[in-house]
Short mmCIF file of C-alpha atoms and ligand atoms in Angstrom, two decimals:
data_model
loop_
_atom_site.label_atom_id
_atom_site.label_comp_id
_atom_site.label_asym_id
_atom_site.label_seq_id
_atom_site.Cartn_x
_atom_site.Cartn_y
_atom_site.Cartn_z
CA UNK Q 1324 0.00 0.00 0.00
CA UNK Q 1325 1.18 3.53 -0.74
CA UNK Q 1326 -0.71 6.74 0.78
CA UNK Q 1327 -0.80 9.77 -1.39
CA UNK Q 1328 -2.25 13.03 -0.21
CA UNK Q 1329 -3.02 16.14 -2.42
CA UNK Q 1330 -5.26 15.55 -5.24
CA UNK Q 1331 -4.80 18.27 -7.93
CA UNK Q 1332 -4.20 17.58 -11.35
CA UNK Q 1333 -0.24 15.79 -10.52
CA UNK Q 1334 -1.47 13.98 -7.00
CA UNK Q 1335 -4.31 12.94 -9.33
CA UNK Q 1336 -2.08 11.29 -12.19
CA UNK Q 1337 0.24 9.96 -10.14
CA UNK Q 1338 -2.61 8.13 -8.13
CA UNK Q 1339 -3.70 6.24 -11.27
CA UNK Q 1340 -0.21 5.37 -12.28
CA UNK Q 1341 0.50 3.79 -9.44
CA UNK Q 1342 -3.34 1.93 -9.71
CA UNK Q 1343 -2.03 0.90 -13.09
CA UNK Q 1344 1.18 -0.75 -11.86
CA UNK Q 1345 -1.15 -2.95 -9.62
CA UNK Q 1346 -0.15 -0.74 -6.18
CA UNK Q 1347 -2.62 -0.56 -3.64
CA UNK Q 1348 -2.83 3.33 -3.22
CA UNK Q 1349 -4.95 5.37 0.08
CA UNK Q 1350 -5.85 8.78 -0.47
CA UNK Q 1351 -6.77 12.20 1.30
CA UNK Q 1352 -7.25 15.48 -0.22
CA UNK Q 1353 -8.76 18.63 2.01
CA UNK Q 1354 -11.77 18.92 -0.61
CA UNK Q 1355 -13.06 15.63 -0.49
CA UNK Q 1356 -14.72 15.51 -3.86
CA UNK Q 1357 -11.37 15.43 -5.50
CA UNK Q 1358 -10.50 12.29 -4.65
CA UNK Q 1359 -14.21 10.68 -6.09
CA UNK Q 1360 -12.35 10.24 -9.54
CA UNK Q 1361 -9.17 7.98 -8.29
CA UNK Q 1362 -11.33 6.20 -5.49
CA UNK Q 1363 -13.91 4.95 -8.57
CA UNK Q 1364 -10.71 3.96 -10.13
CA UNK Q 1365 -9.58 2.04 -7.54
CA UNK Q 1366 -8.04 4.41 -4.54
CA UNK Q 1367 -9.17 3.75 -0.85
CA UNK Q 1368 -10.01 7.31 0.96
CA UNK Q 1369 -8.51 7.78 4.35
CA UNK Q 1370 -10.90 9.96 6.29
CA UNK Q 1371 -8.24 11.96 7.96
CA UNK Q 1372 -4.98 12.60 7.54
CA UNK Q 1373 -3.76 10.67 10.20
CA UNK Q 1374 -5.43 7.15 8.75
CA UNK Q 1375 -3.69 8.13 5.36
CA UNK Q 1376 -0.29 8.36 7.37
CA UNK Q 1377 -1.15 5.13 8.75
CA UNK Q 1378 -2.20 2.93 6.10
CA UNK Q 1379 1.61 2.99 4.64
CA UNK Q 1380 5.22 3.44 5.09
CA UNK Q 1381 5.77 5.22 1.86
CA UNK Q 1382 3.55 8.62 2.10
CA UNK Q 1383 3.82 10.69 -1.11
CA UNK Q 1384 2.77 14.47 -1.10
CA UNK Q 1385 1.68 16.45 -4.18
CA UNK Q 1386 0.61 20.00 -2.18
CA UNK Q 1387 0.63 23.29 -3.59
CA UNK Q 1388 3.65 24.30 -1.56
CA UNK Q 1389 5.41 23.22 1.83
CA UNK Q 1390 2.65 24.96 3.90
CA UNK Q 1391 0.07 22.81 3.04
CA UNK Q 1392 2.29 19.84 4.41
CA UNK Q 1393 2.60 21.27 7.83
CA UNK Q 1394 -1.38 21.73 7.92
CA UNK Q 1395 -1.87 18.63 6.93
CA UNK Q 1396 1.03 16.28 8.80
CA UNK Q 1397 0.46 19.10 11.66
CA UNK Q 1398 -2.89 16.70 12.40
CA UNK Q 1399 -0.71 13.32 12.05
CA UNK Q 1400 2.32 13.85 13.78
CA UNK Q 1401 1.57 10.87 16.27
CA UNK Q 1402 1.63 8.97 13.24
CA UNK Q 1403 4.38 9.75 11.25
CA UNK Q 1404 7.20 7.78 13.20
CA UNK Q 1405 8.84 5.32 10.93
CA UNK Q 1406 7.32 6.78 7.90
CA UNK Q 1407 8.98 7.98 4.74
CA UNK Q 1408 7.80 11.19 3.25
CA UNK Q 1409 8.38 12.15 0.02
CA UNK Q 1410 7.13 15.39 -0.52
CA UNK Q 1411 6.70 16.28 -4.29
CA UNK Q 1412 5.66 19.56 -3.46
CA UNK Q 1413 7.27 22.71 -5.25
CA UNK Q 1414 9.02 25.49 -2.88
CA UNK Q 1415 12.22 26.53 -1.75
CA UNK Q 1416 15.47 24.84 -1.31
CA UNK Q 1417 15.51 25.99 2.74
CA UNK Q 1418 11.64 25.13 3.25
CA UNK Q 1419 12.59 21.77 2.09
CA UNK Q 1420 15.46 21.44 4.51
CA UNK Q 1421 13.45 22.75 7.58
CA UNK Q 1422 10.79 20.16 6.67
CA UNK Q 1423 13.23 17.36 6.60
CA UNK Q 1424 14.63 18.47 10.41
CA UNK Q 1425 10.59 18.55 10.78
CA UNK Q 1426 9.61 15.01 10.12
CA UNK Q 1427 13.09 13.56 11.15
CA UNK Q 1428 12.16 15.27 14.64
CA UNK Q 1429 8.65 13.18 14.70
CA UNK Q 1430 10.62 9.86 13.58
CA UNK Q 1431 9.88 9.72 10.12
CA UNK Q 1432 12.13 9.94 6.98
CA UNK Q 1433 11.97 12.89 4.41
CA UNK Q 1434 12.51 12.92 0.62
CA UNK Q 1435 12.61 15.70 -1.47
CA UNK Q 1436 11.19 15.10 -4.98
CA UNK Q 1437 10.74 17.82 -7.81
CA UNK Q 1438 8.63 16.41 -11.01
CA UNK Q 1439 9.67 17.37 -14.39
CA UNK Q 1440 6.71 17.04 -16.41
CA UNK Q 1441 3.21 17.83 -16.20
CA UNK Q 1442 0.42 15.58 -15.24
CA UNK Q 1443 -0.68 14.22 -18.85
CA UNK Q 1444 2.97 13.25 -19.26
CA UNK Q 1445 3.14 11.69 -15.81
CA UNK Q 1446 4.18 7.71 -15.56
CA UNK Q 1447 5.03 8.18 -19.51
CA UNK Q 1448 8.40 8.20 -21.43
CA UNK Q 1449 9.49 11.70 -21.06
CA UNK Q 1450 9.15 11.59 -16.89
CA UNK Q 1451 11.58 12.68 -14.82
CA UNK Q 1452 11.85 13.41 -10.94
CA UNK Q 1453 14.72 14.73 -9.20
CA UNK Q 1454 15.45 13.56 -5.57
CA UNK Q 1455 17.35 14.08 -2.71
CA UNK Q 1456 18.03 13.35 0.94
CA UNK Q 1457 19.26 9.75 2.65
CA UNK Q 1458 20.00 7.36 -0.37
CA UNK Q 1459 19.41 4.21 1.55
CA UNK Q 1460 15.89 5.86 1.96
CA UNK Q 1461 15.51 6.49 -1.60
CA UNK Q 1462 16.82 3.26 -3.11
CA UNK Q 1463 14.51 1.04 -0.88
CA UNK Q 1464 11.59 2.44 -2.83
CA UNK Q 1465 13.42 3.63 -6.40
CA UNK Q 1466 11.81 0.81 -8.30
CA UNK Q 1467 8.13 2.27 -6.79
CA UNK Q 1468 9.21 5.97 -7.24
CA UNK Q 1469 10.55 5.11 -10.52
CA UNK Q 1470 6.49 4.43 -12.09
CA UNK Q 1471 6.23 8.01 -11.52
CA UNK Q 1472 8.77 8.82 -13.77
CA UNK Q 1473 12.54 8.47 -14.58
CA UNK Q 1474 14.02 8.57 -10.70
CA UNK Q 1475 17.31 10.90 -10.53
CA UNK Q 1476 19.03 11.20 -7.07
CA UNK Q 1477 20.91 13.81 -7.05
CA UNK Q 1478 22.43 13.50 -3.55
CA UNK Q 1479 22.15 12.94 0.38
CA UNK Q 1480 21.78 17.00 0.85
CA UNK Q 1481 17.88 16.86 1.04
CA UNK Q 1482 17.52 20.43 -0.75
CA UNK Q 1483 19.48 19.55 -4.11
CA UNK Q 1484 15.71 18.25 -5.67
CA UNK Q 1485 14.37 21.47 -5.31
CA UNK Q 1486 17.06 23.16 -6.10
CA UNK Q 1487 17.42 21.50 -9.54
CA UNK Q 1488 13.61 21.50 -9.52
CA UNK Q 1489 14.10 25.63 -9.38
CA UNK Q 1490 16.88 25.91 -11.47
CA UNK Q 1491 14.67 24.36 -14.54
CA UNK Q 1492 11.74 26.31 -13.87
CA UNK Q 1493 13.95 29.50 -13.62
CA UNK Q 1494 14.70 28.18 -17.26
CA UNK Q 1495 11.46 27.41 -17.90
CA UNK Q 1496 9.11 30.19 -16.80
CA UNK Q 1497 12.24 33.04 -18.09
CA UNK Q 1498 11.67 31.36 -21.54
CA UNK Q 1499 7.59 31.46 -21.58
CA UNK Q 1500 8.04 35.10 -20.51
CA UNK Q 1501 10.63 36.43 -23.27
CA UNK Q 1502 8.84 34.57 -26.00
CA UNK Q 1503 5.85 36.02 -24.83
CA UNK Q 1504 7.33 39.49 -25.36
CA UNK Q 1505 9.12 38.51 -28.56
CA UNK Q 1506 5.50 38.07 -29.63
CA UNK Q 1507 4.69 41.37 -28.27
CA UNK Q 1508 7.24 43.10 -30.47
CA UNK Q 1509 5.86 41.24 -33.39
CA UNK Q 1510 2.16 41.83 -33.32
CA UNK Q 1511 3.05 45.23 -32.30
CA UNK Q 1512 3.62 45.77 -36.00
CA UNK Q 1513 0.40 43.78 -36.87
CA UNK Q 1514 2.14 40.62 -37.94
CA UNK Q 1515 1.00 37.15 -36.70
CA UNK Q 1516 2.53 35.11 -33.78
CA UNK Q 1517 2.31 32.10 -36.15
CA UNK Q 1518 4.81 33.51 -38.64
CA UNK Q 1519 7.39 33.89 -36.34
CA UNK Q 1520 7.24 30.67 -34.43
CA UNK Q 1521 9.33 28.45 -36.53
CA UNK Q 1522 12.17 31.76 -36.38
CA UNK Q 1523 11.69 30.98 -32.32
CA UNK Q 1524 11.57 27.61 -32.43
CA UNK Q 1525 15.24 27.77 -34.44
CA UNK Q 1526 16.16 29.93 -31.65
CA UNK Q 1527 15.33 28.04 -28.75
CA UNK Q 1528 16.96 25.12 -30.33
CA UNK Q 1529 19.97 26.26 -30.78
CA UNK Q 1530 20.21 27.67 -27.46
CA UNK Q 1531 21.02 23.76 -25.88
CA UNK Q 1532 24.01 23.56 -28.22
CA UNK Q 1533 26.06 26.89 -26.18
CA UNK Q 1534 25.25 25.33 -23.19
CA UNK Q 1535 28.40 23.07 -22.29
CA UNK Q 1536 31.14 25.36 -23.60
CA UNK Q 1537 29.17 28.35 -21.22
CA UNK Q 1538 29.55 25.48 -18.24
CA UNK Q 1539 33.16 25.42 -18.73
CA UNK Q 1540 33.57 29.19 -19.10
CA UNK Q 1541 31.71 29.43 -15.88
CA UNK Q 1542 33.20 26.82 -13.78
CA UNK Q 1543 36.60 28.05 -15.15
CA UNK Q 1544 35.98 31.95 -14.65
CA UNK Q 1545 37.68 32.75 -18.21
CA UNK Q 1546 35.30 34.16 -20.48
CA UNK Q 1547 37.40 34.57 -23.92
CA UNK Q 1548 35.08 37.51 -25.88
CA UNK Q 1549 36.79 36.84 -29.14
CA UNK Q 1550 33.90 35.92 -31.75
CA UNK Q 1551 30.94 37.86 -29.78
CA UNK Q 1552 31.51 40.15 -26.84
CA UNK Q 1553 29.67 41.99 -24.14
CA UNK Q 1554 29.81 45.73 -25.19
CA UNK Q 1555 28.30 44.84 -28.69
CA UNK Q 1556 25.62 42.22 -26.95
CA UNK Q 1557 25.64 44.76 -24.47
CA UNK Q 1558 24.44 47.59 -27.55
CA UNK Q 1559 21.53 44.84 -28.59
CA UNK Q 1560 20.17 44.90 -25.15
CA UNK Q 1561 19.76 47.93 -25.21
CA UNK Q 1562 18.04 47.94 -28.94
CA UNK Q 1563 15.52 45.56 -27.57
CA UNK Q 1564 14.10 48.20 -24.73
CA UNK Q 1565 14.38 50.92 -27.28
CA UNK Q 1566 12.16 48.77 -29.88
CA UNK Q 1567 9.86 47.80 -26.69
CA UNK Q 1568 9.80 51.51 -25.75
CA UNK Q 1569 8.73 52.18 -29.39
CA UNK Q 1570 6.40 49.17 -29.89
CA UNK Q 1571 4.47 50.44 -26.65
CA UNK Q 1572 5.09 46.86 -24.75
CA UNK Q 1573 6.21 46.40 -21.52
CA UNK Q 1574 10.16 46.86 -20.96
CA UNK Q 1575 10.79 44.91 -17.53
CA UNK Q 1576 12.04 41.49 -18.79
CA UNK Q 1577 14.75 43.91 -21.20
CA UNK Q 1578 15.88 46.05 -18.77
CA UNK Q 1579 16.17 43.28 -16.56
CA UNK Q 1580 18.72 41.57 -19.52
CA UNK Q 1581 20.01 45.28 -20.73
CA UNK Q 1582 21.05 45.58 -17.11
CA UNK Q 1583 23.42 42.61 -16.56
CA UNK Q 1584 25.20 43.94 -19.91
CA UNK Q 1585 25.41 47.17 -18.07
CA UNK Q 1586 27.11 45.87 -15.05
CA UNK Q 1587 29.06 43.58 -16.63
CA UNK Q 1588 30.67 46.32 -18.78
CA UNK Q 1589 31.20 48.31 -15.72
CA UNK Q 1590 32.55 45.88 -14.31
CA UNK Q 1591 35.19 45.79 -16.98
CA UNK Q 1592 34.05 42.74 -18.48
CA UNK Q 1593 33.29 44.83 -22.32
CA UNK Q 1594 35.75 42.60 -24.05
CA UNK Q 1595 34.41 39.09 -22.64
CA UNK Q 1596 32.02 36.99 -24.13
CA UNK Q 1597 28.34 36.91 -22.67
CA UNK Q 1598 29.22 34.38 -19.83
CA UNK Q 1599 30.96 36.95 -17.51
CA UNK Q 1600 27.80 38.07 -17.15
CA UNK Q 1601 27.75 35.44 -14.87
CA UNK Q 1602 30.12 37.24 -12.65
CA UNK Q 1603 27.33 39.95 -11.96
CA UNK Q 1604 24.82 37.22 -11.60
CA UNK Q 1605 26.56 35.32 -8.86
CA UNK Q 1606 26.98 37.46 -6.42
CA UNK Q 1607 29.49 35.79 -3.83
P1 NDP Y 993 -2.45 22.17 -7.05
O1 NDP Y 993 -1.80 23.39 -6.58
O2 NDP Y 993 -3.56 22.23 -8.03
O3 NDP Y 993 -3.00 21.33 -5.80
C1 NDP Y 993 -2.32 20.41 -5.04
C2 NDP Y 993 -3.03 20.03 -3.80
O4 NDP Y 993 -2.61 20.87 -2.70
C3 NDP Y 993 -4.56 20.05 -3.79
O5 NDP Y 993 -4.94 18.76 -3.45
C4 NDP Y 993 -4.91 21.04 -2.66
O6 NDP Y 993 -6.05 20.67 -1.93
C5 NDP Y 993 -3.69 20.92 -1.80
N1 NDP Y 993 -3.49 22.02 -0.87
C6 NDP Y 993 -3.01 23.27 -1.15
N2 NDP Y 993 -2.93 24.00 -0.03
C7 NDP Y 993 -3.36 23.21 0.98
C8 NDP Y 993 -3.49 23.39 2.39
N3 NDP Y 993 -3.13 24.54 2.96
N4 NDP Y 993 -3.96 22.36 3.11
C9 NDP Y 993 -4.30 21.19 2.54
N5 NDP Y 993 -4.19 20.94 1.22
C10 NDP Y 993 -3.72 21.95 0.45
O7 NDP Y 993 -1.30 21.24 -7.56
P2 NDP Y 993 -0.85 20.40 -8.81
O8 NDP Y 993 -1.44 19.05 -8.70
O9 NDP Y 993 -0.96 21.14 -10.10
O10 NDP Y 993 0.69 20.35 -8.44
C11 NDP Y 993 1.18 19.74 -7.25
C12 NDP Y 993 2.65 20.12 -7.09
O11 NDP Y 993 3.38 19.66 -8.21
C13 NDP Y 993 2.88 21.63 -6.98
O12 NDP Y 993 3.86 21.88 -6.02
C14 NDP Y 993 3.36 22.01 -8.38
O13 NDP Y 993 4.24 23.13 -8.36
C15 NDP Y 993 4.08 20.75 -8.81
N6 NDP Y 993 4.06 20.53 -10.26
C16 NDP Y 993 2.94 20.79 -10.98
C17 NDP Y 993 2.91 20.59 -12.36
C18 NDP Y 993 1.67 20.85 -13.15
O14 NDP Y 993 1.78 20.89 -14.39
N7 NDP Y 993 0.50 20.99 -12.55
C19 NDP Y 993 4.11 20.11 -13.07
C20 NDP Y 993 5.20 19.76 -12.21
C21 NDP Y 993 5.17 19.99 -10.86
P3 NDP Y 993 -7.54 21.13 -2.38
O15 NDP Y 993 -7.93 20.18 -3.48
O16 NDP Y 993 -8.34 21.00 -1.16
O17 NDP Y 993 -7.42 22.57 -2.86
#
């Protein structure tokens, strides 16, 4: 048996999965009704929080954020001794290590996990979920974790998941965001979105082939500026607000990017290529 609480649209997919794969799965979610669906489908509902605690060792979370866990494990904490907790939840790196010391304190075990797909894609090829915190933990129930999607532990240092979880959606949400200005600037001159999709498509595909060479430039600190550097980059970023300006369209996301160029050149970094921007961004 494995106990999953939070039912939204991930807690939800995961649920069946795990139905699928012939696991006995018990349920809560604080609005009832949303667990009807997976307990016609095969789920058993715990009627508190404390019976879903109870009804397994392995207790998965799917919550909105690391609040909602204390709310809910607040009301089970006589029941979470020799539990593990895998919390699936999205938040930050230092929430997830204070609710490790949290459940550790109550007797229970804490894994971090950060999913790397959305819930149609969940249990399917392209599934991936990072995780972190004590690897004898995590291997005992890889194979299990594993039907959720590809399992990658990424170390004993419980906040690495969401960490790496962050890192991708700081990829992730930046790139939704500047496309949906780059659309901006086009249909700010009447043209359609559509035509100039396969021109972004080109671009965000050739982004992934800088990436490796910028790793080495970073982890090195040497930033050789000989075929593109940061004063002329530096000019461009400043050509996008201007056209934004122009175009009437919101300049935040620009002057966020014209500004790195801007420090970085004060810095004394003109000559360098684009990764001593870096330098700026770190901030020791
Ligand atoms: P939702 O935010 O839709 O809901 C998750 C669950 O959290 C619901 O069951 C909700 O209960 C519960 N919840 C929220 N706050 C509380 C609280 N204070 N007390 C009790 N229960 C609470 O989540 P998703 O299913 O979309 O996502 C789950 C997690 O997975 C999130 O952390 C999300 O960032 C992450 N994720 C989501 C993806 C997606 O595409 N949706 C993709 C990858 C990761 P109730 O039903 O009562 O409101």
């Amino acid at each position: 048996m494995i106990t999953l609480i939070g039912l939204g649209p991930m807690g939800q997919a995961m649920v069946r999965v795990l139905l699928e794969n012939g696991h006995g799965v018990t349920v809560w979610n604080r609005t009832a009704a949303r667990a009807d669906d997976v307990v016609a489908a095969g789920a058993v509902r715990a009627e508190t929080p404390a019976d879903a605690v109870s009804a397994s060792e392995l207790v998965l979370l799917s919550l909105t954020d690391y609040a909602a866990m204390y709310d809910i494990l607040g009301k089970a904490e006589d029941a979470l001794a020799g539990k593990v907790i895998v919390n699936l939840s999205s938040d930050t790196p230092e929430k997830t290590r204070e609710a490790a010391d949290w459940v550790k304190a109550r007797g229970g075990r804490f894994i971090a996990g950060g999913v790397m797909v959305p819930a149609p894609l969940v249990g399917k090829e392209e599934a991936y979920v990072f995780y972190s915190g004590p690897q004898e933990v995590f291997e005992k129930h890889r194979d299990t974790l594993a039907l959720i999607g590809r399992a990658d532990f990424l170390g004993e240092d419980v906040r690495l998941a969401q960490l790496f979880y962050q890192a991708q959606l700081d990829i992730f949400l930046t790139s939704l965001s500047v496309f949906l200005h780059a659309s901006a600037l086009v249909r700010s001159a009447g043209e359609p979105v559509a035509k100039f999709v396969p021109y972004a498509k080109d671009n965000f595909g050739m982004l992934a082939y800088y990436l490796e060479d910028a790793a080495k430039q970073v982890e090195e600190g040497e930033h050789p500026g000989d075929e593109a550097n940061v004063t002329m980059m530096g000019a461009t970023a400043d050509h996008i607000v201007q056209a934004s300006r122009d175009a009437g369209i919101d300049v935040a996301l620009p002057e966020a990017i014209k500004s790195h160029y801007d420090r970085a050149i004060a810095a004394g970094h003109g000559r360098s290529s684009w990764t001593s921007l870096y330098e700026i961004i770190k901030k020791d």
